[in-house]
Amino acid sequence: CATLRLSPHHEKSAMDGVQSFFGSLWEEIKTGTVPVVDKNWGIALFIVNIFLPGVGTFIAGLKGEKNTTLVVGVLQFLLAFLLIGWIWSIVWGYFIYKKSTEGYTGLGI
């Protein structure tokens, strides 16, 4: 039975990539950083996030350049049954809308 072993260099770079991704994800959540979309998309995604938690955020992530926004959308969807995901989704949808209309830049934390 053959097993695949990564060299220590490859293991380290893979772990660095994972830590970097989760670090970026945490920063996005902590600072309320949302992708830039145009005004029509902003209102549409806000409405979608109200009725389908996380879906609007996920779509915004597809339109943006950050993969972490996709993960935020999935987390909102998965946590919706606890209500925290639904509330988070509505707040995030508002942030997306606000940024699309007034240049919202995040929570500033």
PDB file of N, CA and C in Angstrom:
ATOM      1  N   CYS A   1       0.845  -1.170   0.000  1.00  0.00           N
ATOM      2  CA  CYS A   1       0.000   0.000   0.000  1.00  0.00           C
ATOM      3  C   CYS A   1       0.899   1.244   0.000  1.00  0.00           C
ATOM      4  N   ALA A   2       0.813   2.047  -1.036  1.00  0.00           N
ATOM      5  CA  ALA A   2       1.655   3.243  -1.160  1.00  0.00           C
ATOM      6  C   ALA A   2       0.966   4.436  -0.496  1.00  0.00           C
ATOM      7  N   THR A   3       1.779   5.241   0.180  1.00  0.00           N
ATOM      8  CA  THR A   3       1.236   6.452   0.786  1.00  0.00           C
ATOM      9  C   THR A   3       1.958   7.651   0.214  1.00  0.00           C
ATOM     10  N   LEU A   4       1.257   8.725   0.089  1.00  0.00           N
ATOM     11  CA  LEU A   4       1.815   9.971  -0.417  1.00  0.00           C
ATOM     12  C   LEU A   4       2.307  10.793   0.756  1.00  0.00           C
ATOM     13  N   ARG A   5       3.581  11.149   0.716  1.00  0.00           N
ATOM     14  CA  ARG A   5       4.146  11.969   1.790  1.00  0.00           C
ATOM     15  C   ARG A   5       4.654  13.259   1.180  1.00  0.00           C
ATOM     16  N   LEU A   6       4.295  14.357   1.801  1.00  0.00           N
ATOM     17  CA  LEU A   6       4.771  15.655   1.366  1.00  0.00           C
ATOM     18  C   LEU A   6       6.080  15.972   2.061  1.00  0.00           C
ATOM     19  N   SER A   7       6.936  16.666   1.363  1.00  0.00           N
ATOM     20  CA  SER A   7       8.179  17.095   1.987  1.00  0.00           C
ATOM     21  C   SER A   7       7.853  18.124   3.063  1.00  0.00           C
ATOM     22  N   PRO A   8       8.738  18.309   4.047  1.00  0.00           N
ATOM     23  CA  PRO A   8       8.480  19.308   5.100  1.00  0.00           C
ATOM     24  C   PRO A   8       8.217  20.695   4.522  1.00  0.00           C
ATOM     25  N   HIS A   9       8.886  21.027   3.416  1.00  0.00           N
ATOM     26  CA  HIS A   9       8.672  22.337   2.777  1.00  0.00           C
ATOM     27  C   HIS A   9       7.233  22.470   2.277  1.00  0.00           C
ATOM     28  N   HIS A  10       6.720  21.420   1.618  1.00  0.00           N
ATOM     29  CA  HIS A  10       5.351  21.468   1.098  1.00  0.00           C
ATOM     30  C   HIS A  10       4.320  21.473   2.226  1.00  0.00           C
ATOM     31  N   GLU A  11       4.580  20.719   3.298  1.00  0.00           N
ATOM     32  CA  GLU A  11       3.672  20.715   4.440  1.00  0.00           C
ATOM     33  C   GLU A  11       3.595  22.103   5.068  1.00  0.00           C
ATOM     34  N   LYS A  12       4.756  22.750   5.203  1.00  0.00           N
ATOM     35  CA  LYS A  12       4.806  24.078   5.798  1.00  0.00           C
ATOM     36  C   LYS A  12       4.074  25.085   4.923  1.00  0.00           C
ATOM     37  N   SER A  13       4.291  25.059   3.602  1.00  0.00           N
ATOM     38  CA  SER A  13       3.631  26.026   2.724  1.00  0.00           C
ATOM     39  C   SER A  13       2.120  25.785   2.683  1.00  0.00           C
ATOM     40  N   ALA A  14       1.686  24.520   2.777  1.00  0.00           N
ATOM     41  CA  ALA A  14       0.252  24.231   2.811  1.00  0.00           C
ATOM     42  C   ALA A  14      -0.367  24.787   4.093  1.00  0.00           C
ATOM     43  N   MET A  15       0.317  24.594   5.225  1.00  0.00           N
ATOM     44  CA  MET A  15      -0.196  25.128   6.496  1.00  0.00           C
ATOM     45  C   MET A  15      -0.209  26.653   6.489  1.00  0.00           C
ATOM     46  N   ASP A  16       0.820  27.267   5.902  1.00  0.00           N
ATOM     47  CA  ASP A  16       0.853  28.725   5.797  1.00  0.00           C
ATOM     48  C   ASP A  16      -0.336  29.226   4.991  1.00  0.00           C
ATOM     49  N   GLY A  17      -0.666  28.516   3.916  1.00  0.00           N
ATOM     50  CA  GLY A  17      -1.806  28.895   3.085  1.00  0.00           C
ATOM     51  C   GLY A  17      -3.117  28.805   3.843  1.00  0.00           C
ATOM     52  N   VAL A  18      -3.288  27.735   4.619  1.00  0.00           N
ATOM     53  CA  VAL A  18      -4.502  27.551   5.414  1.00  0.00           C
ATOM     54  C   VAL A  18      -4.600  28.635   6.483  1.00  0.00           C
ATOM     55  N   GLN A  19      -3.493  28.893   7.177  1.00  0.00           N
ATOM     56  CA  GLN A  19      -3.496  29.926   8.218  1.00  0.00           C
ATOM     57  C   GLN A  19      -3.767  31.293   7.619  1.00  0.00           C
ATOM     58  N   SER A  20      -3.214  31.555   6.448  1.00  0.00           N
ATOM     59  CA  SER A  20      -3.432  32.835   5.778  1.00  0.00           C
ATOM     60  C   SER A  20      -4.896  33.003   5.398  1.00  0.00           C
ATOM     61  N   PHE A  21      -5.517  31.927   4.869  1.00  0.00           N
ATOM     62  CA  PHE A  21      -6.919  31.980   4.484  1.00  0.00           C
ATOM     63  C   PHE A  21      -7.807  32.256   5.690  1.00  0.00           C
ATOM     64  N   PHE A  22      -7.610  31.511   6.778  1.00  0.00           N
ATOM     65  CA  PHE A  22      -8.448  31.704   7.959  1.00  0.00           C
ATOM     66  C   PHE A  22      -8.172  33.041   8.633  1.00  0.00           C
ATOM     67  N   GLY A  23      -6.935  33.515   8.551  1.00  0.00           N
ATOM     68  CA  GLY A  23      -6.620  34.850   9.053  1.00  0.00           C
ATOM     69  C   GLY A  23      -7.365  35.918   8.268  1.00  0.00           C
ATOM     70  N   SER A  24      -7.415  35.764   6.939  1.00  0.00           N
ATOM     71  CA  SER A  24      -8.159  36.704   6.090  1.00  0.00           C
ATOM     72  C   SER A  24      -9.650  36.632   6.368  1.00  0.00           C
ATOM     73  N   LEU A  25     -10.145  35.409   6.555  1.00  0.00           N
ATOM     74  CA  LEU A  25     -11.562  35.224   6.865  1.00  0.00           C
ATOM     75  C   LEU A  25     -11.916  35.924   8.169  1.00  0.00           C
ATOM     76  N   TRP A  26     -11.095  35.723   9.207  1.00  0.00           N
ATOM     77  CA  TRP A  26     -11.360  36.348  10.502  1.00  0.00           C
ATOM     78  C   TRP A  26     -11.318  37.869  10.377  1.00  0.00           C
ATOM     79  N   GLU A  27     -10.357  38.418   9.642  1.00  0.00           N
ATOM     80  CA  GLU A  27     -10.274  39.873   9.453  1.00  0.00           C
ATOM     81  C   GLU A  27     -11.523  40.404   8.758  1.00  0.00           C
ATOM     82  N   GLU A  28     -12.001  39.682   7.743  1.00  0.00           N
ATOM     83  CA  GLU A  28     -13.203  40.107   7.016  1.00  0.00           C
ATOM     84  C   GLU A  28     -14.413  40.125   7.944  1.00  0.00           C
ATOM     85  N   ILE A  29     -14.549  39.109   8.776  1.00  0.00           N
ATOM     86  CA  ILE A  29     -15.676  39.042   9.703  1.00  0.00           C
ATOM     87  C   ILE A  29     -15.555  40.133  10.763  1.00  0.00           C
ATOM     88  N   LYS A  30     -14.366  40.275  11.324  1.00  0.00           N
ATOM     89  CA  LYS A  30     -14.137  41.221  12.416  1.00  0.00           C
ATOM     90  C   LYS A  30     -14.330  42.670  11.969  1.00  0.00           C
ATOM     91  N   THR A  31     -13.906  43.000  10.765  1.00  0.00           N
ATOM     92  CA  THR A  31     -13.967  44.385  10.302  1.00  0.00           C
ATOM     93  C   THR A  31     -15.218  44.702   9.498  1.00  0.00           C
ATOM     94  N   GLY A  32     -16.015  43.689   9.159  1.00  0.00           N
ATOM     95  CA  GLY A  32     -17.229  43.936   8.386  1.00  0.00           C
ATOM     96  C   GLY A  32     -16.928  44.345   6.951  1.00  0.00           C
ATOM     97  N   THR A  33     -15.830  43.833   6.413  1.00  0.00           N
ATOM     98  CA  THR A  33     -15.440  44.165   5.050  1.00  0.00           C
ATOM     99  C   THR A  33     -16.252  43.332   4.068  1.00  0.00           C
ATOM    100  N   VAL A  34     -16.966  44.008   3.187  1.00  0.00           N
ATOM    101  CA  VAL A  34     -17.789  43.332   2.188  1.00  0.00           C
ATOM    102  C   VAL A  34     -17.320  43.738   0.802  1.00  0.00           C
ATOM    103  N   PRO A  35     -17.615  42.911  -0.215  1.00  0.00           N
ATOM    104  CA  PRO A  35     -17.187  43.250  -1.564  1.00  0.00           C
ATOM    105  C   PRO A  35     -17.950  44.448  -2.129  1.00  0.00           C
ATOM    106  N   VAL A  36     -17.353  45.095  -3.106  1.00  0.00           N
ATOM    107  CA  VAL A  36     -17.993  46.222  -3.789  1.00  0.00           C
ATOM    108  C   VAL A  36     -18.857  45.673  -4.914  1.00  0.00           C
ATOM    109  N   VAL A  37     -20.121  46.064  -4.917  1.00  0.00           N
ATOM    110  CA  VAL A  37     -21.033  45.742  -6.016  1.00  0.00           C
ATOM    111  C   VAL A  37     -21.734  47.038  -6.425  1.00  0.00           C
ATOM    112  N   ASP A  38     -22.347  47.038  -7.619  1.00  0.00           N
ATOM    113  CA  ASP A  38     -23.039  48.263  -8.000  1.00  0.00           C
ATOM    114  C   ASP A  38     -24.361  48.397  -7.245  1.00  0.00           C
ATOM    115  N   LYS A  39     -24.987  49.559  -7.361  1.00  0.00           N
ATOM    116  CA  LYS A  39     -26.165  49.892  -6.543  1.00  0.00           C
ATOM    117  C   LYS A  39     -27.313  48.895  -6.719  1.00  0.00           C
ATOM    118  N   ASN A  40     -27.608  48.511  -7.955  1.00  0.00           N
ATOM    119  CA  ASN A  40     -28.713  47.567  -8.196  1.00  0.00           C
ATOM    120  C   ASN A  40     -28.434  46.213  -7.553  1.00  0.00           C
ATOM    121  N   TRP A  41     -27.196  45.733  -7.657  1.00  0.00           N
ATOM    122  CA  TRP A  41     -26.831  44.476  -7.017  1.00  0.00           C
ATOM    123  C   TRP A  41     -26.895  44.611  -5.507  1.00  0.00           C
ATOM    124  N   GLY A  42     -26.500  45.767  -4.984  1.00  0.00           N
ATOM    125  CA  GLY A  42     -26.501  45.978  -3.539  1.00  0.00           C
ATOM    126  C   GLY A  42     -27.872  45.781  -2.921  1.00  0.00           C
ATOM    127  N   ILE A  43     -28.891  46.410  -3.512  1.00  0.00           N
ATOM    128  CA  ILE A  43     -30.256  46.273  -2.962  1.00  0.00           C
ATOM    129  C   ILE A  43     -30.787  44.853  -3.172  1.00  0.00           C
ATOM    130  N   ALA A  44     -30.487  44.267  -4.336  1.00  0.00           N
ATOM    131  CA  ALA A  44     -30.958  42.902  -4.615  1.00  0.00           C
ATOM    132  C   ALA A  44     -30.343  41.898  -3.641  1.00  0.00           C
ATOM    133  N   LEU A  45     -29.045  42.026  -3.373  1.00  0.00           N
ATOM    134  CA  LEU A  45     -28.376  41.089  -2.475  1.00  0.00           C
ATOM    135  C   LEU A  45     -28.824  41.279  -1.029  1.00  0.00           C
ATOM    136  N   PHE A  46     -29.134  42.515  -0.661  1.00  0.00           N
ATOM    137  CA  PHE A  46     -29.680  42.773   0.677  1.00  0.00           C
ATOM    138  C   PHE A  46     -31.013  42.046   0.843  1.00  0.00           C
ATOM    139  N   ILE A  47     -31.879  42.160  -0.131  1.00  0.00           N
ATOM    140  CA  ILE A  47     -33.195  41.496  -0.078  1.00  0.00           C
ATOM    141  C   ILE A  47     -33.029  39.977  -0.054  1.00  0.00           C
ATOM    142  N   VAL A  48     -32.134  39.455  -0.887  1.00  0.00           N
ATOM    143  CA  VAL A  48     -31.892  38.008  -0.916  1.00  0.00           C
ATOM    144  C   VAL A  48     -31.391  37.535   0.447  1.00  0.00           C
ATOM    145  N   ASN A  49     -30.492  38.291   1.073  1.00  0.00           N
ATOM    146  CA  ASN A  49     -29.963  37.901   2.381  1.00  0.00           C
ATOM    147  C   ASN A  49     -31.042  37.895   3.465  1.00  0.00           C
ATOM    148  N   ILE A  50     -32.061  38.715   3.320  1.00  0.00           N
ATOM    149  CA  ILE A  50     -33.145  38.721   4.304  1.00  0.00           C
ATOM    150  C   ILE A  50     -33.948  37.421   4.229  1.00  0.00           C
ATOM    151  N   PHE A  51     -34.244  36.973   3.004  1.00  0.00           N
ATOM    152  CA  PHE A  51     -35.120  35.815   2.836  1.00  0.00           C
ATOM    153  C   PHE A  51     -34.383  34.487   2.670  1.00  0.00           C
ATOM    154  N   LEU A  52     -33.156  34.535   2.194  1.00  0.00           N
ATOM    155  CA  LEU A  52     -32.337  33.329   2.039  1.00  0.00           C
ATOM    156  C   LEU A  52     -30.969  33.606   2.676  1.00  0.00           C
ATOM    157  N   PRO A  53     -30.857  33.413   3.979  1.00  0.00           N
ATOM    158  CA  PRO A  53     -29.642  33.794   4.697  1.00  0.00           C
ATOM    159  C   PRO A  53     -28.364  33.246   4.072  1.00  0.00           C
ATOM    160  N   GLY A  54     -27.434  34.156   3.826  1.00  0.00           N
ATOM    161  CA  GLY A  54     -26.133  33.794   3.291  1.00  0.00           C
ATOM    162  C   GLY A  54     -26.037  33.732   1.785  1.00  0.00           C
ATOM    163  N   VAL A  55     -27.156  33.561   1.113  1.00  0.00           N
ATOM    164  CA  VAL A  55     -27.126  33.409  -0.347  1.00  0.00           C
ATOM    165  C   VAL A  55     -26.674  34.714  -1.012  1.00  0.00           C
ATOM    166  N   GLY A  56     -27.177  35.844  -0.534  1.00  0.00           N
ATOM    167  CA  GLY A  56     -26.754  37.131  -1.084  1.00  0.00           C
ATOM    168  C   GLY A  56     -25.276  37.380  -0.851  1.00  0.00           C
ATOM    169  N   THR A  57     -24.787  37.020   0.321  1.00  0.00           N
ATOM    170  CA  THR A  57     -23.365  37.171   0.623  1.00  0.00           C
ATOM    171  C   THR A  57     -22.538  36.271  -0.275  1.00  0.00           C
ATOM    172  N   PHE A  58     -23.000  35.048  -0.496  1.00  0.00           N
ATOM    173  CA  PHE A  58     -22.300  34.112  -1.363  1.00  0.00           C
ATOM    174  C   PHE A  58     -22.222  34.663  -2.785  1.00  0.00           C
ATOM    175  N   ILE A  59     -23.327  35.204  -3.282  1.00  0.00           N
ATOM    176  CA  ILE A  59     -23.347  35.787  -4.627  1.00  0.00           C
ATOM    177  C   ILE A  59     -22.404  36.987  -4.698  1.00  0.00           C
ATOM    178  N   ALA A  60     -22.409  37.810  -3.660  1.00  0.00           N
ATOM    179  CA  ALA A  60     -21.478  38.944  -3.614  1.00  0.00           C
ATOM    180  C   ALA A  60     -20.038  38.452  -3.660  1.00  0.00           C
ATOM    181  N   GLY A  61     -19.776  37.333  -3.003  1.00  0.00           N
ATOM    182  CA  GLY A  61     -18.441  36.744  -3.041  1.00  0.00           C
ATOM    183  C   GLY A  61     -18.062  36.264  -4.432  1.00  0.00           C
ATOM    184  N   LEU A  62     -19.036  35.747  -5.169  1.00  0.00           N
ATOM    185  CA  LEU A  62     -18.774  35.340  -6.553  1.00  0.00           C
ATOM    186  C   LEU A  62     -18.445  36.542  -7.428  1.00  0.00           C
ATOM    187  N   LYS A  63     -19.081  37.671  -7.146  1.00  0.00           N
ATOM    188  CA  LYS A  63     -18.852  38.885  -7.924  1.00  0.00           C
ATOM    189  C   LYS A  63     -17.552  39.586  -7.518  1.00  0.00           C
ATOM    190  N   GLY A  64     -17.087  39.357  -6.306  1.00  0.00           N
ATOM    191  CA  GLY A  64     -15.875  40.003  -5.806  1.00  0.00           C
ATOM    192  C   GLY A  64     -14.647  39.158  -6.065  1.00  0.00           C
ATOM    193  N   GLU A  65     -13.530  39.595  -5.513  1.00  0.00           N
ATOM    194  CA  GLU A  65     -12.287  38.869  -5.738  1.00  0.00           C
ATOM    195  C   GLU A  65     -11.796  38.105  -4.515  1.00  0.00           C
ATOM    196  N   LYS A  66     -12.573  38.099  -3.429  1.00  0.00           N
ATOM    197  CA  LYS A  66     -12.132  37.432  -2.202  1.00  0.00           C
ATOM    198  C   LYS A  66     -12.920  36.152  -1.960  1.00  0.00           C
ATOM    199  N   ASN A  67     -12.208  35.030  -1.869  1.00  0.00           N
ATOM    200  CA  ASN A  67     -12.855  33.744  -1.601  1.00  0.00           C
ATOM    201  C   ASN A  67     -13.439  33.684  -0.197  1.00  0.00           C
ATOM    202  N   THR A  68     -12.916  34.498   0.696  1.00  0.00           N
ATOM    203  CA  THR A  68     -13.401  34.450   2.072  1.00  0.00           C
ATOM    204  C   THR A  68     -14.867  34.862   2.170  1.00  0.00           C
ATOM    205  N   THR A  69     -15.321  35.727   1.275  1.00  0.00           N
ATOM    206  CA  THR A  69     -16.731  36.139   1.295  1.00  0.00           C
ATOM    207  C   THR A  69     -17.641  34.958   0.989  1.00  0.00           C
ATOM    208  N   LEU A  70     -17.199  34.057   0.134  1.00  0.00           N
ATOM    209  CA  LEU A  70     -17.972  32.846  -0.151  1.00  0.00           C
ATOM    210  C   LEU A  70     -18.150  32.026   1.126  1.00  0.00           C
ATOM    211  N   VAL A  71     -17.087  31.898   1.905  1.00  0.00           N
ATOM    212  CA  VAL A  71     -17.134  31.132   3.151  1.00  0.00           C
ATOM    213  C   VAL A  71     -18.055  31.818   4.155  1.00  0.00           C
ATOM    214  N   VAL A  72     -18.013  33.148   4.219  1.00  0.00           N
ATOM    215  CA  VAL A  72     -18.914  33.888   5.113  1.00  0.00           C
ATOM    216  C   VAL A  72     -20.363  33.574   4.750  1.00  0.00           C
ATOM    217  N   GLY A  73     -20.677  33.574   3.454  1.00  0.00           N
ATOM    218  CA  GLY A  73     -22.039  33.244   3.009  1.00  0.00           C
ATOM    219  C   GLY A  73     -22.462  31.849   3.420  1.00  0.00           C
ATOM    220  N   VAL A  74     -21.562  30.890   3.272  1.00  0.00           N
ATOM    221  CA  VAL A  74     -21.860  29.503   3.666  1.00  0.00           C
ATOM    222  C   VAL A  74     -22.076  29.418   5.179  1.00  0.00           C
ATOM    223  N   LEU A  75     -21.228  30.093   5.955  1.00  0.00           N
ATOM    224  CA  LEU A  75     -21.400  30.090   7.412  1.00  0.00           C
ATOM    225  C   LEU A  75     -22.734  30.714   7.819  1.00  0.00           C
ATOM    226  N   GLN A  76     -23.107  31.806   7.166  1.00  0.00           N
ATOM    227  CA  GLN A  76     -24.399  32.431   7.463  1.00  0.00           C
ATOM    228  C   GLN A  76     -25.539  31.457   7.181  1.00  0.00           C
ATOM    229  N   PHE A  77     -25.454  30.767   6.060  1.00  0.00           N
ATOM    230  CA  PHE A  77     -26.491  29.805   5.687  1.00  0.00           C
ATOM    231  C   PHE A  77     -26.565  28.660   6.690  1.00  0.00           C
ATOM    232  N   LEU A  78     -25.409  28.111   7.052  1.00  0.00           N
ATOM    233  CA  LEU A  78     -25.385  26.966   7.973  1.00  0.00           C
ATOM    234  C   LEU A  78     -25.825  27.343   9.388  1.00  0.00           C
ATOM    235  N   LEU A  79     -25.585  28.584   9.793  1.00  0.00           N
ATOM    236  CA  LEU A  79     -25.946  29.019  11.143  1.00  0.00           C
ATOM    237  C   LEU A  79     -27.327  29.672  11.213  1.00  0.00           C
ATOM    238  N   ALA A  80     -28.023  29.733  10.086  1.00  0.00           N
ATOM    239  CA  ALA A  80     -29.330  30.401  10.043  1.00  0.00           C
ATOM    240  C   ALA A  80     -30.344  29.758  10.992  1.00  0.00           C
ATOM    241  N   PHE A  81     -30.280  28.441  11.157  1.00  0.00           N
ATOM    242  CA  PHE A  81     -31.250  27.772  12.028  1.00  0.00           C
ATOM    243  C   PHE A  81     -31.075  28.193  13.489  1.00  0.00           C
ATOM    244  N   LEU A  82     -29.908  28.714  13.857  1.00  0.00           N
ATOM    245  CA  LEU A  82     -29.684  29.204  15.216  1.00  0.00           C
ATOM    246  C   LEU A  82     -30.059  30.681  15.367  1.00  0.00           C
ATOM    247  N   LEU A  83     -30.557  31.265  14.307  1.00  0.00           N
ATOM    248  CA  LEU A  83     -30.907  32.683  14.202  1.00  0.00           C
ATOM    249  C   LEU A  83     -29.691  33.594  14.086  1.00  0.00           C
ATOM    250  N   ILE A  84     -28.554  33.204  14.633  1.00  0.00           N
ATOM    251  CA  ILE A  84     -27.371  34.056  14.534  1.00  0.00           C
ATOM    252  C   ILE A  84     -26.944  34.206  13.075  1.00  0.00           C
ATOM    253  N   GLY A  85     -27.033  33.146  12.298  1.00  0.00           N
ATOM    254  CA  GLY A  85     -26.683  33.212  10.878  1.00  0.00           C
ATOM    255  C   GLY A  85     -27.635  34.097  10.108  1.00  0.00           C
ATOM    256  N   TRP A  86     -28.915  34.048  10.446  1.00  0.00           N
ATOM    257  CA  TRP A  86     -29.917  34.870   9.767  1.00  0.00           C
ATOM    258  C   TRP A  86     -29.685  36.345  10.090  1.00  0.00           C
ATOM    259  N   ILE A  87     -29.465  36.651  11.356  1.00  0.00           N
ATOM    260  CA  ILE A  87     -29.201  38.043  11.761  1.00  0.00           C
ATOM    261  C   ILE A  87     -27.900  38.536  11.123  1.00  0.00           C
ATOM    262  N   TRP A  88     -26.866  37.708  11.172  1.00  0.00           N
ATOM    263  CA  TRP A  88     -25.584  38.047  10.556  1.00  0.00           C
ATOM    264  C   TRP A  88     -25.771  38.314   9.061  1.00  0.00           C
ATOM    265  N   SER A  89     -26.576  37.492   8.404  1.00  0.00           N
ATOM    266  CA  SER A  89     -26.833  37.636   6.981  1.00  0.00           C
ATOM    267  C   SER A  89     -27.531  38.961   6.670  1.00  0.00           C
ATOM    268  N   ILE A  90     -28.499  39.331   7.491  1.00  0.00           N
ATOM    269  CA  ILE A  90     -29.211  40.599   7.278  1.00  0.00           C
ATOM    270  C   ILE A  90     -28.252  41.774   7.472  1.00  0.00           C
ATOM    271  N   VAL A  91     -27.442  41.719   8.514  1.00  0.00           N
ATOM    272  CA  VAL A  91     -26.478  42.800   8.772  1.00  0.00           C
ATOM    273  C   VAL A  91     -25.487  42.888   7.615  1.00  0.00           C
ATOM    274  N   TRP A  92     -24.970  41.748   7.168  1.00  0.00           N
ATOM    275  CA  TRP A  92     -24.013  41.732   6.060  1.00  0.00           C
ATOM    276  C   TRP A  92     -24.666  42.260   4.781  1.00  0.00           C
ATOM    277  N   GLY A  93     -25.935  41.868   4.562  1.00  0.00           N
ATOM    278  CA  GLY A  93     -26.668  42.375   3.395  1.00  0.00           C
ATOM    279  C   GLY A  93     -26.802  43.886   3.444  1.00  0.00           C
ATOM    280  N   TYR A  94     -27.049  44.423   4.631  1.00  0.00           N
ATOM    281  CA  TYR A  94     -27.116  45.872   4.793  1.00  0.00           C
ATOM    282  C   TYR A  94     -25.761  46.509   4.494  1.00  0.00           C
ATOM    283  N   PHE A  95     -24.681  45.900   4.987  1.00  0.00           N
ATOM    284  CA  PHE A  95     -23.337  46.421   4.701  1.00  0.00           C
ATOM    285  C   PHE A  95     -23.075  46.438   3.197  1.00  0.00           C
ATOM    286  N   ILE A  96     -23.463  45.365   2.501  1.00  0.00           N
ATOM    287  CA  ILE A  96     -23.274  45.300   1.043  1.00  0.00           C
ATOM    288  C   ILE A  96     -24.066  46.417   0.377  1.00  0.00           C
ATOM    289  N   TYR A  97     -25.321  46.571   0.789  1.00  0.00           N
ATOM    290  CA  TYR A  97     -26.159  47.643   0.233  1.00  0.00           C
ATOM    291  C   TYR A  97     -25.550  49.013   0.512  1.00  0.00           C
ATOM    292  N   LYS A  98     -25.151  49.241   1.753  1.00  0.00           N
ATOM    293  CA  LYS A  98     -24.591  50.531   2.157  1.00  0.00           C
ATOM    294  C   LYS A  98     -23.328  50.850   1.350  1.00  0.00           C
ATOM    295  N   LYS A  99     -22.480  49.864   1.185  1.00  0.00           N
ATOM    296  CA  LYS A  99     -21.239  50.072   0.430  1.00  0.00           C
ATOM    297  C   LYS A  99     -21.541  50.370  -1.035  1.00  0.00           C
ATOM    298  N   SER A 100     -22.590  49.765  -1.571  1.00  0.00           N
ATOM    299  CA  SER A 100     -22.925  49.987  -2.981  1.00  0.00           C
ATOM    300  C   SER A 100     -23.512  51.374  -3.218  1.00  0.00           C
ATOM    301  N   THR A 101     -24.076  51.994  -2.178  1.00  0.00           N
ATOM    302  CA  THR A 101     -24.712  53.299  -2.365  1.00  0.00           C
ATOM    303  C   THR A 101     -23.906  54.466  -1.803  1.00  0.00           C
ATOM    304  N   GLU A 102     -23.171  54.230  -0.728  1.00  0.00           N
ATOM    305  CA  GLU A 102     -22.512  55.343  -0.056  1.00  0.00           C
ATOM    306  C   GLU A 102     -21.032  55.132   0.196  1.00  0.00           C
ATOM    307  N   GLY A 103     -20.463  54.082  -0.340  1.00  0.00           N
ATOM    308  CA  GLY A 103     -19.034  53.849  -0.124  1.00  0.00           C
ATOM    309  C   GLY A 103     -18.695  53.369   1.272  1.00  0.00           C
ATOM    310  N   TYR A 104     -19.549  52.549   1.878  1.00  0.00           N
ATOM    311  CA  TYR A 104     -19.281  51.953   3.195  1.00  0.00           C
ATOM    312  C   TYR A 104     -17.915  51.280   3.180  1.00  0.00           C
ATOM    313  N   THR A 105     -17.094  51.514   4.194  1.00  0.00           N
ATOM    314  CA  THR A 105     -15.729  50.977   4.204  1.00  0.00           C
ATOM    315  C   THR A 105     -15.479  49.929   5.280  1.00  0.00           C
ATOM    316  N   GLY A 106     -16.457  49.540   6.043  1.00  0.00           N
ATOM    317  CA  GLY A 106     -16.259  48.520   7.079  1.00  0.00           C
ATOM    318  C   GLY A 106     -16.540  49.114   8.461  1.00  0.00           C
ATOM    319  N   LEU A 107     -16.392  48.286   9.459  1.00  0.00           N
ATOM    320  CA  LEU A 107     -16.697  48.697  10.825  1.00  0.00           C
ATOM    321  C   LEU A 107     -15.626  49.597  11.426  1.00  0.00           C
ATOM    322  N   GLY A 108     -14.451  49.588  10.851  1.00  0.00           N
ATOM    323  CA  GLY A 108     -13.366  50.415  11.377  1.00  0.00           C
ATOM    324  C   GLY A 108     -12.775  49.906  12.678  1.00  0.00           C
ATOM    325  N   ILE A 109     -12.888  48.595  12.906  1.00  0.00           N
ATOM    326  CA  ILE A 109     -12.366  47.997  14.141  1.00  0.00           C
ATOM    327  C   ILE A 109     -10.903  47.660  13.945  1.00  0.00           C
TER     328      ILE A 109
END
